[in-house]
CSV table of C-alpha atoms in Angstrom, one decimal:
chain,number,residue,atom,x,y,z
A,1,UNK,CA,248.8,-36.9,91.9
A,2,UNK,CA,248.2,-34.4,94.6
A,3,UNK,CA,246.0,-34.7,97.7
A,4,UNK,CA,244.1,-31.7,99.0
A,5,UNK,CA,242.1,-32.0,102.3
A,6,UNK,CA,239.5,-29.5,103.5
A,7,UNK,CA,239.9,-29.3,107.3
A,8,UNK,CA,238.3,-27.3,110.0
A,9,UNK,CA,237.2,-28.7,113.3
A,10,UNK,CA,234.5,-26.0,113.5
A,11,UNK,CA,231.3,-27.1,111.7
A,12,UNK,CA,229.0,-25.0,109.6
A,13,UNK,CA,231.8,-23.4,107.4
A,14,UNK,CA,230.6,-24.8,104.0
A,15,UNK,CA,233.5,-27.3,104.0
A,16,UNK,CA,231.5,-30.0,102.1
A,17,UNK,CA,230.0,-27.5,99.7
A,18,UNK,CA,233.5,-26.2,99.0
A,19,UNK,CA,234.9,-29.7,98.5
A,20,UNK,CA,232.1,-30.4,96.0
A,21,UNK,CA,232.7,-27.2,94.1
A,22,UNK,CA,236.4,-27.6,93.9
A,23,UNK,CA,236.1,-31.2,92.7
A,24,UNK,CA,233.5,-30.4,90.1
A,25,UNK,CA,235.4,-27.3,89.0
A,26,UNK,CA,238.7,-29.2,88.6
A,27,UNK,CA,236.9,-32.0,86.7
A,28,UNK,CA,235.4,-29.6,84.3
A,29,UNK,CA,238.8,-28.1,83.7
A,30,UNK,CA,240.0,-31.5,82.6
A,31,UNK,CA,241.5,-32.8,85.8
A,32,UNK,CA,240.7,-36.4,86.9
A,33,UNK,CA,239.5,-36.1,90.5
A,34,UNK,CA,238.6,-38.5,93.3
A,35,UNK,CA,236.6,-37.2,96.2
A,36,UNK,CA,236.9,-39.1,99.5
A,37,UNK,CA,234.2,-38.6,102.1
A,38,UNK,CA,236.2,-39.0,105.3
A,39,UNK,CA,233.5,-37.6,107.6
A,40,UNK,CA,231.4,-40.2,109.6
A,41,UNK,CA,228.5,-37.8,109.1
A,42,UNK,CA,228.6,-38.6,105.4
A,43,UNK,CA,227.5,-35.2,104.3
A,44,UNK,CA,229.5,-35.3,101.1
A,45,UNK,CA,227.9,-38.6,100.2
A,46,UNK,CA,224.4,-37.5,100.9
A,47,UNK,CA,225.0,-34.2,99.2
A,48,UNK,CA,225.3,-36.1,96.0
A,49,UNK,CA,222.1,-37.9,96.7
A,50,UNK,CA,224.0,-41.1,97.4
A,51,UNK,CA,223.6,-43.6,100.3
A,52,UNK,CA,226.1,-46.2,101.5
A,53,UNK,CA,225.3,-49.6,100.0
A,54,UNK,CA,227.5,-51.2,102.7
A,55,UNK,CA,225.7,-49.7,105.7
A,56,UNK,CA,227.8,-49.7,108.8
A,57,UNK,CA,231.0,-50.5,106.9
A,58,UNK,CA,231.3,-47.7,104.4
A,59,UNK,CA,233.6,-47.5,101.4
A,60,UNK,CA,235.8,-45.0,103.2
A,61,UNK,CA,236.4,-47.6,105.9
A,62,UNK,CA,237.1,-50.3,103.3
A,63,UNK,CA,239.6,-48.0,101.7
A,64,UNK,CA,241.8,-48.2,104.8
A,65,UNK,CA,242.0,-52.0,104.4
A,66,UNK,CA,241.9,-52.5,108.1
A,67,UNK,CA,240.3,-55.9,107.6
A,68,UNK,CA,241.5,-58.5,105.1
A,69,UNK,CA,239.5,-58.6,101.9
A,70,UNK,CA,238.0,-55.1,102.4
A,71,UNK,CA,238.4,-53.2,99.1
A,72,UNK,CA,236.7,-49.9,98.4
A,73,UNK,CA,234.5,-49.2,95.4
A,74,UNK,CA,234.9,-45.9,93.7
A,75,UNK,CA,231.6,-44.5,92.4
A,76,UNK,CA,231.6,-42.5,89.2
A,77,UNK,CA,229.7,-39.2,89.5
A,78,UNK,CA,230.5,-37.8,86.1
A,79,UNK,CA,233.3,-37.5,83.6
A,80,UNK,CA,236.6,-37.1,85.5
A,81,UNK,CA,234.9,-37.2,88.9
A,82,UNK,CA,234.5,-40.2,91.3
A,83,UNK,CA,233.8,-40.6,95.0
A,84,UNK,CA,234.5,-42.9,97.9
A,85,UNK,CA,231.4,-42.7,100.1
A,86,UNK,CA,231.0,-42.8,103.8
A,87,UNK,CA,228.5,-43.1,106.7
A,88,UNK,CA,228.6,-43.2,110.5
A,89,UNK,CA,230.4,-46.6,110.3
A,90,UNK,CA,233.6,-44.7,109.6
A,91,UNK,CA,233.7,-43.9,113.3
A,92,UNK,CA,234.9,-47.5,113.8
A,93,UNK,CA,238.1,-46.4,112.2
A,94,UNK,CA,239.1,-44.5,115.4
A,95,UNK,CA,238.7,-47.6,117.5
A,96,UNK,CA,240.4,-49.9,115.0
A,97,UNK,CA,243.3,-47.5,114.3
A,98,UNK,CA,244.0,-46.9,118.0
A,99,UNK,CA,245.5,-50.4,118.3
A,100,UNK,CA,247.6,-50.2,115.2
A,101,UNK,CA,251.3,-49.4,114.8
A,102,UNK,CA,251.7,-46.4,112.4
A,103,UNK,CA,247.9,-45.7,112.8
A,104,UNK,CA,248.3,-42.2,111.4
A,105,UNK,CA,249.6,-43.5,108.0
A,106,UNK,CA,246.8,-45.8,106.9
A,107,UNK,CA,245.0,-43.3,104.7
A,108,UNK,CA,248.2,-42.2,103.2
A,109,UNK,CA,249.2,-45.8,102.3
A,110,UNK,CA,245.7,-46.4,100.8
A,111,UNK,CA,246.0,-43.3,98.6
A,112,UNK,CA,249.5,-44.2,97.4
A,113,UNK,CA,248.1,-47.5,96.0
A,114,UNK,CA,246.0,-45.4,93.5
A,115,UNK,CA,248.8,-43.0,92.6
A,116,UNK,CA,248.6,-42.1,89.0
A,117,UNK,CA,245.0,-42.9,88.6
A,118,UNK,CA,243.9,-39.4,89.4
A,119,UNK,CA,245.3,-35.9,89.1
A,120,UNK,CA,243.8,-34.8,92.4
A,121,UNK,CA,242.3,-36.4,95.5
A,122,UNK,CA,240.1,-34.1,97.5
A,123,UNK,CA,239.2,-35.2,101.0
A,124,UNK,CA,236.3,-33.8,103.0
A,125,UNK,CA,237.3,-34.4,106.7
A,126,UNK,CA,235.4,-34.7,109.9
A,127,UNK,CA,234.9,-31.5,112.0
A,128,UNK,CA,237.1,-32.6,114.9
A,129,UNK,CA,240.7,-33.6,115.7
A,130,UNK,CA,240.8,-37.4,116.0
A,131,UNK,CA,242.8,-40.3,114.7
A,132,UNK,CA,240.9,-40.1,111.4
A,133,UNK,CA,241.7,-36.4,111.1
A,134,UNK,CA,245.4,-37.0,111.7
A,135,UNK,CA,245.2,-39.6,109.0
A,136,UNK,CA,243.7,-37.0,106.6
A,137,UNK,CA,246.5,-34.5,107.4
A,138,UNK,CA,249.2,-37.2,107.0
A,139,UNK,CA,247.8,-38.2,103.7
A,140,UNK,CA,247.6,-34.6,102.4
A,141,UNK,CA,250.0,-32.6,100.3
A,142,UNK,CA,248.0,-29.5,100.9
A,143,UNK,CA,245.4,-28.4,103.5
A,144,UNK,CA,242.7,-25.9,102.6
A,145,UNK,CA,240.9,-24.3,105.5
A,146,UNK,CA,237.4,-22.9,104.9
A,147,UNK,CA,236.2,-20.5,107.5
A,148,UNK,CA,233.1,-18.4,108.1
A,149,UNK,CA,234.2,-14.8,108.7
A,150,UNK,CA,232.5,-13.9,111.9
A,151,UNK,CA,233.4,-13.2,115.6
A,152,UNK,CA,235.4,-16.0,117.1
A,153,UNK,CA,236.0,-17.5,113.6
A,154,UNK,CA,239.7,-17.7,114.6
A,155,UNK,CA,239.0,-20.0,117.5
A,156,UNK,CA,240.5,-23.4,116.8
A,157,UNK,CA,242.6,-22.2,113.9
A,158,UNK,CA,245.7,-22.1,116.1
A,159,UNK,CA,245.1,-25.6,117.3
A,160,UNK,CA,244.6,-26.8,113.7
A,161,UNK,CA,247.8,-25.1,112.6
A,162,UNK,CA,249.6,-26.8,115.5
A,163,UNK,CA,248.3,-30.1,114.4
A,164,UNK,CA,249.7,-29.5,110.9
A,165,UNK,CA,253.1,-28.7,112.4
A,166,UNK,CA,252.9,-31.9,114.4
A,167,UNK,CA,252.2,-33.9,111.2
A,168,UNK,CA,255.1,-32.2,109.5
A,169,UNK,CA,257.3,-34.4,111.7
A,170,UNK,CA,255.9,-37.4,109.8
A,171,UNK,CA,255.4,-35.7,106.5
A,172,UNK,CA,257.6,-32.6,106.2
A,173,UNK,CA,256.2,-31.5,102.8
A,174,UNK,CA,252.6,-31.0,104.0
A,175,UNK,CA,251.6,-27.4,103.4
A,176,UNK,CA,248.7,-25.2,104.3
A,177,UNK,CA,247.6,-24.1,100.8
A,178,UNK,CA,245.5,-21.4,102.3
A,179,UNK,CA,242.3,-20.2,103.9
A,180,UNK,CA,239.1,-19.4,102.1
A,181,UNK,CA,236.3,-17.2,103.5
A,182,UNK,CA,232.9,-18.8,103.0
A,183,UNK,CA,229.3,-17.8,103.7
A,184,UNK,CA,230.5,-14.2,103.7
A,185,UNK,CA,228.4,-11.1,103.8
A,186,UNK,CA,231.0,-8.6,102.6
A,187,UNK,CA,228.7,-5.7,103.2
A,188,UNK,CA,229.3,-6.1,106.9
A,189,UNK,CA,232.3,-4.5,108.6
A,190,UNK,CA,232.5,-7.4,111.0
A,191,UNK,CA,233.0,-9.8,108.0
A,192,UNK,CA,235.9,-7.7,106.7
A,193,UNK,CA,237.4,-7.5,110.2
A,194,UNK,CA,237.2,-11.3,110.7
A,195,UNK,CA,238.9,-11.9,107.3
A,196,UNK,CA,241.7,-9.6,108.3
A,197,UNK,CA,242.2,-11.4,111.6
A,198,UNK,CA,242.5,-14.7,109.8
A,199,UNK,CA,244.7,-13.1,107.1
A,200,UNK,CA,247.2,-12.1,109.8
A,201,UNK,CA,247.2,-15.5,111.4
A,202,UNK,CA,247.7,-17.1,108.0
A,203,UNK,CA,250.6,-14.9,107.1
A,204,UNK,CA,252.2,-15.6,110.4
A,205,UNK,CA,252.0,-19.3,109.5
A,206,UNK,CA,253.5,-18.7,106.1
A,207,UNK,CA,250.2,-19.1,104.4
A,208,UNK,CA,247.5,-16.9,102.9
A,209,UNK,CA,243.8,-16.1,102.6
A,210,UNK,CA,242.7,-16.6,99.0
A,211,UNK,CA,241.4,-13.5,97.3
A,212,UNK,CA,238.3,-15.4,96.2
A,213,UNK,CA,235.6,-14.9,98.9
A,214,UNK,CA,232.5,-17.1,98.8
A,215,UNK,CA,229.4,-15.1,99.4
A,216,UNK,CA,226.5,-16.3,101.5
A,217,UNK,CA,223.8,-17.5,99.2
A,218,UNK,CA,220.6,-19.6,99.2
A,219,UNK,CA,221.9,-21.5,96.1
A,220,UNK,CA,224.9,-22.8,97.9
A,221,UNK,CA,222.8,-24.0,100.8
A,222,UNK,CA,220.1,-25.6,98.6
A,223,UNK,CA,222.4,-27.3,96.1
A,224,UNK,CA,223.3,-30.4,98.3
A,225,UNK,CA,219.6,-31.0,99.0
A,226,UNK,CA,219.2,-31.5,95.3
A,227,UNK,CA,222.2,-33.8,95.1
A,228,UNK,CA,224.2,-31.3,93.0
A,229,UNK,CA,227.2,-29.1,93.2
A,230,UNK,CA,226.5,-25.4,93.1
A,231,UNK,CA,227.7,-25.4,89.5
A,232,UNK,CA,225.1,-27.9,88.4
A,233,UNK,CA,222.3,-26.5,90.6
A,234,UNK,CA,222.8,-22.7,90.0
A,235,UNK,CA,225.5,-22.2,87.3
A,236,UNK,CA,224.6,-18.6,86.7
A,237,UNK,CA,224.5,-17.6,90.4
A,238,UNK,CA,226.9,-15.2,92.1
A,239,UNK,CA,228.2,-18.0,94.4
A,240,UNK,CA,228.9,-20.2,91.4
A,241,UNK,CA,231.0,-17.3,90.0
A,242,UNK,CA,232.8,-17.1,93.4
A,243,UNK,CA,233.7,-20.8,93.3
A,244,UNK,CA,234.8,-20.5,89.7
A,245,UNK,CA,237.3,-17.8,90.7
A,246,UNK,CA,238.4,-19.9,93.6
A,247,UNK,CA,239.1,-22.9,91.4
A,248,UNK,CA,241.1,-20.8,89.0
A,249,UNK,CA,243.0,-19.2,91.9
A,250,UNK,CA,243.9,-22.5,93.5
A,251,UNK,CA,245.0,-24.1,90.3
A,252,UNK,CA,247.1,-21.0,89.5
A,253,UNK,CA,248.7,-21.2,92.9
A,254,UNK,CA,249.4,-24.9,92.4
A,255,UNK,CA,250.8,-24.2,88.9
A,256,UNK,CA,253.2,-21.7,90.5
A,257,UNK,CA,254.4,-24.5,92.7
A,258,UNK,CA,255.1,-26.6,89.7
A,259,UNK,CA,251.9,-28.7,90.0
A,260,UNK,CA,250.1,-29.5,86.7
């Protein structure tokens, strides 16, 4: 079982849409996938048309087992795909974890308890650097960084890469799987220039920008409001085609690393 987290402290980069697309795409390719909504804003949860039944103490918080008797419920979305939901109550984790020894390892330990149940765990993280974000990084085998290719898109990337380096002291095998350009208008020169800036930073960090670029599209923006991934909402759209290519490219990259 491998854990892939989508991380970027900058919001509005289609992080949640990408998490949904990858999870759905992997599941349709026969992989058993668990999505974890580890963002107190709960966008991944609401994007599937779900609401937390345990309001104020979401399943993502239960998953950490910070309180005795708290056990998370995994909700089945479709064949091969389940989710652990979240809401604003997850913010409480930052306060609870602050007083704990080994506070950065709680999510990692929780995920280890379900090892073998899934092929992939995909985590949608909060757009900030907090104790919960460090938990996400520590729990991850691979980090995928979506970015919107525009002026100043590189801001915060260096800080994020530094955080990954810091986490490597705890988990040496964590790896930045790569960067993916989202919401891109490839007709614009500035878009191509921004991608090249990130490409250079990625290569300096021993990583890459994936060849699959996700175009800006109404379908991608509208799909979550209908409680669907882009594949279910607009399967014949160009953006769905982009995400199909990204799924194949990521799985091929993992296969080259010996990951089935």
